[in-house]
Tab-separated table of N, CA and C in Angstrom:
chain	number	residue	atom	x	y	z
J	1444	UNK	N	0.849	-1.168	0.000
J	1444	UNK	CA	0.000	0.000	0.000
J	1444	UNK	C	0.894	1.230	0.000
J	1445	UNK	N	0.719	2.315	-0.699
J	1445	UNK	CA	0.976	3.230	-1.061
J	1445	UNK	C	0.476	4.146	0.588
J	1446	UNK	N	1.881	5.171	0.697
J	1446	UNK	CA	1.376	6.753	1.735
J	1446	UNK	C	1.982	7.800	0.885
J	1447	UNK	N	0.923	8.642	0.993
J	1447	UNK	CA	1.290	10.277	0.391
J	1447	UNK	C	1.753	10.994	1.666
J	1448	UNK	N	3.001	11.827	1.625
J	1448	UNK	CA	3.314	12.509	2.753
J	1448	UNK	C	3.028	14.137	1.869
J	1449	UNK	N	2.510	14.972	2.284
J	1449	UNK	CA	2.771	16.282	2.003
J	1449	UNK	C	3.383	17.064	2.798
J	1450	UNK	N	4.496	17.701	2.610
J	1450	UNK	CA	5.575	18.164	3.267
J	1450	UNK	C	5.440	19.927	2.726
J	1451	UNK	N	5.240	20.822	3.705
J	1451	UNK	CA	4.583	22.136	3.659
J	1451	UNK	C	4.876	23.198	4.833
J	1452	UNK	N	5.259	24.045	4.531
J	1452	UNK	CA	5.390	25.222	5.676
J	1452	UNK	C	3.997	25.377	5.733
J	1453	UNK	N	4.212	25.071	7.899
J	1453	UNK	CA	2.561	25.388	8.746
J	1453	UNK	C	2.059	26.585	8.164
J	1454	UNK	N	0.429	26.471	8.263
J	1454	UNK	CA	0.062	27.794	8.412
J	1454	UNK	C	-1.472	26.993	8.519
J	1455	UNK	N	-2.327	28.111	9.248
J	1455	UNK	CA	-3.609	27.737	9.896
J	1455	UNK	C	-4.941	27.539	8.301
J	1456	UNK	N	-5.006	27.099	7.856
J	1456	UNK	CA	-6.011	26.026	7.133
J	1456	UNK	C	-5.158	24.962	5.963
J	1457	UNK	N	-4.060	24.906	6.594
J	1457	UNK	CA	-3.138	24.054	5.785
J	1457	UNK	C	-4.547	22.486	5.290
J	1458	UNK	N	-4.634	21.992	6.288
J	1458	UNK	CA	-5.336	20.903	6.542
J	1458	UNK	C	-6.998	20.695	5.634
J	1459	UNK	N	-7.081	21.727	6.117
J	1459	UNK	CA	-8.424	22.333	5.565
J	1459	UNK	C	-8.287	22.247	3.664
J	1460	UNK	N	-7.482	23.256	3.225
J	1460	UNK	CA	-6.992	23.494	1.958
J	1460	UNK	C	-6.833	21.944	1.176
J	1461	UNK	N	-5.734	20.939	1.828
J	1461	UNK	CA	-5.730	20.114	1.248
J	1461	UNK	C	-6.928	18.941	1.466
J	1462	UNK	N	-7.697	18.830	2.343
J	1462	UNK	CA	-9.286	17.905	2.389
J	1462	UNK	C	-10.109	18.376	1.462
J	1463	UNK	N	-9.937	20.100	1.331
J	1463	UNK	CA	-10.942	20.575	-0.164
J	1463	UNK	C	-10.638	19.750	-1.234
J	1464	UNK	N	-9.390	20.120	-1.263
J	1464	UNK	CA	-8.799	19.345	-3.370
J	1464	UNK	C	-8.952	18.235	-3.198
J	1465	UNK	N	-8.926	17.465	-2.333
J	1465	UNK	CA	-8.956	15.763	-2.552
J	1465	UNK	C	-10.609	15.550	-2.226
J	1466	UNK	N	-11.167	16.078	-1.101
J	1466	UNK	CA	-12.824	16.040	-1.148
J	1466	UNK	C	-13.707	16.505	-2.545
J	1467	UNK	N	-13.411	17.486	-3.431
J	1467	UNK	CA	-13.951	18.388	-4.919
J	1467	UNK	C	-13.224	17.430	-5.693
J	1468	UNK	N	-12.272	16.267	-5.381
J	1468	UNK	CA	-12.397	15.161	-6.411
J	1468	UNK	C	-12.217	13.733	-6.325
J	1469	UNK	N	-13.433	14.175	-5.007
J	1469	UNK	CA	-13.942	12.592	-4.567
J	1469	UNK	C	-13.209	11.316	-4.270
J	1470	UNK	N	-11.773	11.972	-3.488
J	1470	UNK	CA	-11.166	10.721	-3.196
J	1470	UNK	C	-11.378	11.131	-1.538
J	1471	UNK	N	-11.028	9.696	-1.188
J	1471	UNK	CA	-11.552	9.605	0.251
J	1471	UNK	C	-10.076	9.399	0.681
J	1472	UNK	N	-9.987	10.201	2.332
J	1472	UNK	CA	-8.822	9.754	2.675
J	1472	UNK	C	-9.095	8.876	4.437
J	1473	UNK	N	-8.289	7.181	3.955
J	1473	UNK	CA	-8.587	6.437	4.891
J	1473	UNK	C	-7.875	6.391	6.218
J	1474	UNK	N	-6.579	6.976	6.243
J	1474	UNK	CA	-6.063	7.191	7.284
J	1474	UNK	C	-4.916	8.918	7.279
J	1475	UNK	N	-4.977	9.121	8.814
J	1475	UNK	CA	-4.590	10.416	8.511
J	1475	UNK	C	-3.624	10.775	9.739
J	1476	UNK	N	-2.590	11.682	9.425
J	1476	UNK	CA	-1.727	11.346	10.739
J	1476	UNK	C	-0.733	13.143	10.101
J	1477	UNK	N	-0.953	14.133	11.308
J	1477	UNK	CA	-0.383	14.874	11.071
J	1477	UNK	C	0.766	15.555	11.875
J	1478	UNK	N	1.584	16.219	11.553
J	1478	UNK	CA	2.723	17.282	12.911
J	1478	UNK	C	2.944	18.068	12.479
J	1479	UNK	N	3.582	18.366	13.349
J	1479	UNK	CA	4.355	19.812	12.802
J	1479	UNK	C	5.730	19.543	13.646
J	1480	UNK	N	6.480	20.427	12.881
J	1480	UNK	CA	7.880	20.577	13.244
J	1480	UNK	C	8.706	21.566	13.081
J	1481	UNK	N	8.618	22.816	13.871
J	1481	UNK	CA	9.425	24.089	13.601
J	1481	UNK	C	8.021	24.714	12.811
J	1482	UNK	N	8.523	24.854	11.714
J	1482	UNK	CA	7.472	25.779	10.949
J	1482	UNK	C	7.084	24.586	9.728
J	1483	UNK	N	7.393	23.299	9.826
J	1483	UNK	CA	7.007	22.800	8.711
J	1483	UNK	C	6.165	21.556	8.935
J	1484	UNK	N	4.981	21.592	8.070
J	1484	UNK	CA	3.755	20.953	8.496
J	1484	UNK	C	3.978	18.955	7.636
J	1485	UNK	N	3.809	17.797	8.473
J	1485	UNK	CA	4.182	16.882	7.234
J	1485	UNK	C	2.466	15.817	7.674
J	1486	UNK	N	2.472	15.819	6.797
J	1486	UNK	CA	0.736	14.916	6.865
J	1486	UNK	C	1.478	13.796	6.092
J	1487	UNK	N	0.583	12.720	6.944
J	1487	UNK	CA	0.544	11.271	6.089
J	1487	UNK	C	-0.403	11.259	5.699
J	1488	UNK	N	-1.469	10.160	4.490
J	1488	UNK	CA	-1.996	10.296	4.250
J	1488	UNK	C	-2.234	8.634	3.623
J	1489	UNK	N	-3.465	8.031	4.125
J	1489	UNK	CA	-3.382	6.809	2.716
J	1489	UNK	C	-4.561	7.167	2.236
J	1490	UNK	N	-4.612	6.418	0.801
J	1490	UNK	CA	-6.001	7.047	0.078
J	1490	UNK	C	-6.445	5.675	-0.953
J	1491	UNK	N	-7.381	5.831	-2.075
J	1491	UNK	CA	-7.728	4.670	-2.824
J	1491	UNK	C	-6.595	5.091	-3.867
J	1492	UNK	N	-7.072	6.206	-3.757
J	1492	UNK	CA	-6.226	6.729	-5.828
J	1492	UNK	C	-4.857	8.123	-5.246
J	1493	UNK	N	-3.951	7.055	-4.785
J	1493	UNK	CA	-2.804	7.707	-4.768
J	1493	UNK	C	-2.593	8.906	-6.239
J	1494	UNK	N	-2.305	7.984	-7.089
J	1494	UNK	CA	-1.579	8.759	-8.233
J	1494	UNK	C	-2.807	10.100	-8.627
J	1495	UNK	N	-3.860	10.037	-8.613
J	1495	UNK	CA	-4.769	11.178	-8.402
J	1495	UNK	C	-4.673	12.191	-7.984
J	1496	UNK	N	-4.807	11.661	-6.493
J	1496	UNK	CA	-4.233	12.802	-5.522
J	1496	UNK	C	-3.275	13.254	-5.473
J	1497	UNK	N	-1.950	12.838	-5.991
J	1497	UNK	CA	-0.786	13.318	-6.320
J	1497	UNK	C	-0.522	14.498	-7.401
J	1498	UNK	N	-1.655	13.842	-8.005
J	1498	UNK	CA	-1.725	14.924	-9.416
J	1498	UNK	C	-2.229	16.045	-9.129
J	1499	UNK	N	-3.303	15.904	-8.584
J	1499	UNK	CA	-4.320	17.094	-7.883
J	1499	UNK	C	-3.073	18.260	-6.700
J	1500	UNK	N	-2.726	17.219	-5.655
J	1500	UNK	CA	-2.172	18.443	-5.146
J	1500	UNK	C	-0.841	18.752	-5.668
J	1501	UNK	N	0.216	18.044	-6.496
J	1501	UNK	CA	1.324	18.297	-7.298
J	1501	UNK	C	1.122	20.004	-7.550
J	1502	UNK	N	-0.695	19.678	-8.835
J	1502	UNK	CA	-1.172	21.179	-9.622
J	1502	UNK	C	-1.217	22.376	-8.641
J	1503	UNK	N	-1.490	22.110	-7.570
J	1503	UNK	CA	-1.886	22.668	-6.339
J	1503	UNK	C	-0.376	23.691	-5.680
J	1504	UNK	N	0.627	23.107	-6.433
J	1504	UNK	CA	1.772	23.267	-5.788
J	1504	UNK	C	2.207	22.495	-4.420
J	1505	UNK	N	1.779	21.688	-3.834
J	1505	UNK	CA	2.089	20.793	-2.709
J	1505	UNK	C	3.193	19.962	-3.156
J	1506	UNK	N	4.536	19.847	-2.270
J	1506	UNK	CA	5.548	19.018	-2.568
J	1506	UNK	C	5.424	17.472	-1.578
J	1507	UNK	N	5.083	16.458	-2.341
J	1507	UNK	CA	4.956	14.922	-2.165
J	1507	UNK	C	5.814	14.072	-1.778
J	1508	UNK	N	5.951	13.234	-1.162
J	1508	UNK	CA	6.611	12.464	-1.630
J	1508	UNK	C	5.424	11.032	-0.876
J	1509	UNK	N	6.042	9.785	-1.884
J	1509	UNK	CA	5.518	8.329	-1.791
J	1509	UNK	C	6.324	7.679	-1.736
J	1510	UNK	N	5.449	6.944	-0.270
J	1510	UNK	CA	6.514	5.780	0.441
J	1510	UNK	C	5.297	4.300	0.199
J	1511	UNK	N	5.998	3.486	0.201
J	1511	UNK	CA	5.512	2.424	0.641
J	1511	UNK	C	5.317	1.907	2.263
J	1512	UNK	N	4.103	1.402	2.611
J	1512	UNK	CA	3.584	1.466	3.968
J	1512	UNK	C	3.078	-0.215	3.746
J	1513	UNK	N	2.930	-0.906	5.116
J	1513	UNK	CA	2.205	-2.467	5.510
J	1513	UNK	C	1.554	-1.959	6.504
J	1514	UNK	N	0.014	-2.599	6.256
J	1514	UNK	CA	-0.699	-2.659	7.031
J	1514	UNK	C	-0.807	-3.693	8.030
J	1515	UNK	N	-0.799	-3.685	8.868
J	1515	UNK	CA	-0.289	-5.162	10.236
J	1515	UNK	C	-1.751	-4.952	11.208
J	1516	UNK	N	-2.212	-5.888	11.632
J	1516	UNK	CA	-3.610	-5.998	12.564
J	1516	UNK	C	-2.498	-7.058	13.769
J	1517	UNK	N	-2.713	-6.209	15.116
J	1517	UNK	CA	-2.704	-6.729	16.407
J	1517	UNK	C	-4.061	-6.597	17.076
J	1518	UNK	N	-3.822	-7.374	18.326
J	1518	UNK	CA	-5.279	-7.510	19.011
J	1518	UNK	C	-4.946	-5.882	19.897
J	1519	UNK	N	-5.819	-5.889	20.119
J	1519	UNK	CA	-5.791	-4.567	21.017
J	1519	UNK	C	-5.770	-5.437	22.728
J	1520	UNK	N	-4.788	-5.588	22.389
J	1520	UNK	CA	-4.562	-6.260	24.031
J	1520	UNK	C	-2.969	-5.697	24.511
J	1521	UNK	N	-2.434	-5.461	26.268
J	1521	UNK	CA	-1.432	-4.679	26.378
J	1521	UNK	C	-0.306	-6.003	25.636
J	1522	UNK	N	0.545	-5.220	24.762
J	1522	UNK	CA	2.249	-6.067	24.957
J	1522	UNK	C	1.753	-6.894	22.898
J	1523	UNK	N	0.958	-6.440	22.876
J	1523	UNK	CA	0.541	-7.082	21.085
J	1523	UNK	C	1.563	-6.370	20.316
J	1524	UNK	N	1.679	-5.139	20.373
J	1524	UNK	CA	2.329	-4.429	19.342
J	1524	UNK	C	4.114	-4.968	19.673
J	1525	UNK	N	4.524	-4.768	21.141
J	1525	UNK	CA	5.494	-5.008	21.479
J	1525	UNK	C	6.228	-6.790	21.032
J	1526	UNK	N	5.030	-7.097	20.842
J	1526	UNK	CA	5.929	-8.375	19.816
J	1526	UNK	C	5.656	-8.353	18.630
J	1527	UNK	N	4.852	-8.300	18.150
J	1527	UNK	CA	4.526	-7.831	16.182
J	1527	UNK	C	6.515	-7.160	16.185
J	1528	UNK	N	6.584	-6.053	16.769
J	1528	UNK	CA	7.740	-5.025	16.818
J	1528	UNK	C	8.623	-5.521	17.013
J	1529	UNK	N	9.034	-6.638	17.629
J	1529	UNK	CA	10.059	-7.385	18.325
J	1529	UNK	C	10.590	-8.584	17.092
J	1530	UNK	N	9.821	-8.904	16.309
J	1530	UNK	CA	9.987	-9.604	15.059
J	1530	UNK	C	10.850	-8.665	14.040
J	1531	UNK	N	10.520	-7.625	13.988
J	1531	UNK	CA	11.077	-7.038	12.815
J	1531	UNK	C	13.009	-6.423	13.924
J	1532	UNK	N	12.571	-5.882	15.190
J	1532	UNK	CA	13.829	-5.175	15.714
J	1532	UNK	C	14.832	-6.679	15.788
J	1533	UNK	N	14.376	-8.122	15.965
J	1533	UNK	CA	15.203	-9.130	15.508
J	1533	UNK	C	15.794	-9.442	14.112
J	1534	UNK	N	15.064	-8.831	13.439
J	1534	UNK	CA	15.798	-8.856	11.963
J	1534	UNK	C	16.180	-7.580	11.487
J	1535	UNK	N	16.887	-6.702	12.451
J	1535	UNK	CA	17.317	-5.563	12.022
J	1535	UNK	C	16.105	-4.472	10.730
J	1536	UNK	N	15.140	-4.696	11.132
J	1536	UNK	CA	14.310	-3.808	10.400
J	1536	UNK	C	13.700	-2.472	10.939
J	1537	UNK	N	14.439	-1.745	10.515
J	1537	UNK	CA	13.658	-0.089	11.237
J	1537	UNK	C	12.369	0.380	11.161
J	1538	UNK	N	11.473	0.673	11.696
J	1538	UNK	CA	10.380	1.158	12.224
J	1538	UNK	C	10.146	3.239	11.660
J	1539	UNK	N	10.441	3.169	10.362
J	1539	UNK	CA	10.735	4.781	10.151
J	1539	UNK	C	9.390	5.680	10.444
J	1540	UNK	N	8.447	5.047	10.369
J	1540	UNK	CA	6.847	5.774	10.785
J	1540	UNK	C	5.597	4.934	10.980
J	1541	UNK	N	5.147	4.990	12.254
J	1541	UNK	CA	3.723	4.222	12.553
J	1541	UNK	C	2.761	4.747	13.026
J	1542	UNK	N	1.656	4.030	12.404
J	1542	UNK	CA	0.485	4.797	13.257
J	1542	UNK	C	-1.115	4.170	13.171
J	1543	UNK	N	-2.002	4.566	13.753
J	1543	UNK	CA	-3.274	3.843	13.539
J	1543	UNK	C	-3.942	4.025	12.950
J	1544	UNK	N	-4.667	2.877	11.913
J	1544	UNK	CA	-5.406	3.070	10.954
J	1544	UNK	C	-7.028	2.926	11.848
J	1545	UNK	N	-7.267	2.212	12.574
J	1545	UNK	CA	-8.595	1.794	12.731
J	1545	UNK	C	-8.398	0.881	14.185
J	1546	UNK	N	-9.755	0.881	15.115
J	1546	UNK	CA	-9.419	-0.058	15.993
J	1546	UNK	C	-10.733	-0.299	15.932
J	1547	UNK	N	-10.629	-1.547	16.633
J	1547	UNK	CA	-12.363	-1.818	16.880
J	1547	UNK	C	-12.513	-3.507	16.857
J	1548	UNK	N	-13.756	-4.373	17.602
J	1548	UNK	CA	-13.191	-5.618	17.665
J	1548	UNK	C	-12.509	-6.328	18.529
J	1549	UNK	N	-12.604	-5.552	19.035
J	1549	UNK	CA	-10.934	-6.230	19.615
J	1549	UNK	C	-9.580	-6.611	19.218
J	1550	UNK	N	-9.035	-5.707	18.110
J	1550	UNK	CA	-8.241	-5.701	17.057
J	1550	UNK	C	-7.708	-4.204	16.719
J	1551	UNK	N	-6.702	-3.505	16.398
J	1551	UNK	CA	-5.648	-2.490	16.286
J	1551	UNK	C	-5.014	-2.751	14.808
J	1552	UNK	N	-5.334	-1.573	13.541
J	1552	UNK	CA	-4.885	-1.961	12.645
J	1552	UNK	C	-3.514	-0.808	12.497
J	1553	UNK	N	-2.030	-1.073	12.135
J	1553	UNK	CA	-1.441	-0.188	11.759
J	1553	UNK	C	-0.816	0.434	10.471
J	1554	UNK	N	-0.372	1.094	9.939
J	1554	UNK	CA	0.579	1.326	8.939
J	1554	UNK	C	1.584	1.527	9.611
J	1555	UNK	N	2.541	1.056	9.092
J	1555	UNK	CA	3.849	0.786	9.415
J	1555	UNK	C	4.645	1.134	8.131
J	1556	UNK	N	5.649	2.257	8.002
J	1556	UNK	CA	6.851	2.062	7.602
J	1556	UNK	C	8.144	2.390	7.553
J	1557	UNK	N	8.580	0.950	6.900
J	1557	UNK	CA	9.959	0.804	7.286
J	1557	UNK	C	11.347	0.797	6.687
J	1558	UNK	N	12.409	0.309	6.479
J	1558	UNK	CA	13.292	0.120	6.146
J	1558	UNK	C	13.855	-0.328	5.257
J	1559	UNK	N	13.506	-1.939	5.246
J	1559	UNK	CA	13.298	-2.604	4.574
J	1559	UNK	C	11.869	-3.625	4.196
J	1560	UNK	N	10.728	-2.724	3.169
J	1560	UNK	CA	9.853	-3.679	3.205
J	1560	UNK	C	9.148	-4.958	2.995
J	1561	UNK	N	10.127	-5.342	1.773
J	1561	UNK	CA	9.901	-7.101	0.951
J	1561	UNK	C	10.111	-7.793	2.378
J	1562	UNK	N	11.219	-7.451	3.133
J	1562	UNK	CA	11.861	-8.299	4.198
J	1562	UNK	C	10.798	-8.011	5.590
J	1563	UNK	N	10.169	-7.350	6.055
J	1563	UNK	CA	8.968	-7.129	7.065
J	1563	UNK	C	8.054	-7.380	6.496
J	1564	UNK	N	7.434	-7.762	5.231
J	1564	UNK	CA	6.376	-8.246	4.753
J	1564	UNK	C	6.459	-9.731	5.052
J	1565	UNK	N	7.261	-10.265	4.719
J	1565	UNK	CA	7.870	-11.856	4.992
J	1565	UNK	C	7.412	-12.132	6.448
J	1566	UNK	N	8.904	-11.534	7.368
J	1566	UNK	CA	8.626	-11.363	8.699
J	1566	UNK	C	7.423	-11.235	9.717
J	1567	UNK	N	6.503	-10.299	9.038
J	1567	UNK	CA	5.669	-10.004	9.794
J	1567	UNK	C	4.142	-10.286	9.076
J	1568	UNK	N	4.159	-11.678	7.846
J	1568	UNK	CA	3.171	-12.552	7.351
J	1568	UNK	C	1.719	-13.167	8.194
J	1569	UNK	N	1.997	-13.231	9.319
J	1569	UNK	CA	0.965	-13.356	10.290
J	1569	UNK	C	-0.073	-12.309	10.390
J	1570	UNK	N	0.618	-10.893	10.338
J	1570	UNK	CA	0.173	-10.020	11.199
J	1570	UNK	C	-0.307	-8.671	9.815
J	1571	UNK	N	-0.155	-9.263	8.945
J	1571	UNK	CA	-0.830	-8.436	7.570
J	1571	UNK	C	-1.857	-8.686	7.547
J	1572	UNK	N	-2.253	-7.482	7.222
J	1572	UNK	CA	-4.067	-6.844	7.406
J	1572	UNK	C	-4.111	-6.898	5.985
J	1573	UNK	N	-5.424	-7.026	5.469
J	1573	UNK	CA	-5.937	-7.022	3.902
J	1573	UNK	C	-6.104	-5.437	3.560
J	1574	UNK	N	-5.527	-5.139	2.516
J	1574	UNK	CA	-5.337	-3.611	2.041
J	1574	UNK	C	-6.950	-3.413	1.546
């Protein structure tokens, strides 16, 4: 699965601005994860139609970039994530950005990414969520 990061100097309807252009062309965005840092704003973003939205806010002037992300389902129980995590920190695989897609069930879905992904896809085969 594909993440759009938009990487942007803060300013107050940053957020706003970019949910217009992707809402006025009907792509939905399924998970969302934002900061800030100094003065510069970086949103994650997963969506259906990456290359769309890329295009859309590219025109927009928004600078992109696309990473590849795995989606992993733990139970929502304490110490789940801490071994899902413990699989990959045994095979030297870095953890470069995580976060939550959805919980509910009794179940915790994440995006995860990392380092190396062919090799944590392998690794962490149990614990892949259906895109």
């Amino acid at each position: 699965m594909k993440q759009l990061t938009v990487v942007s100097e803060d300013k107050v309807g940053l957020l706003s601005d970019i949910t217009f252009i992707l809402g006025k062309a009907k792509i939905n965005i399924e998970a969302l994860q934002v900061e800030v840092r100094g003065k510069t704003a970086i949103i994650h973003m997963t969506l259906k139609d990456v290359a769309k939205a890329s295009r859309l806010l590219e025109q927009n002037g928004y600078k992109l970039l696309e990473s590849e992300i795995i989606l992993v389902s733990v139970k929502d129980e304490p110490a789940q994530t801490a071994e899902m995590t413990a699989l990959l920190s045994k095979e030297k695989i870095s953890i470069t950005n995580a976060y939550v897609v959805a919980s509910g069930d009794g179940m915790c879905t994440m995006a995860l990414k990392v380092d190396k992904p062919s090799k944590a896809k392998k690794v962490l085969a149990a614990y892949i969520a259906e895109e």
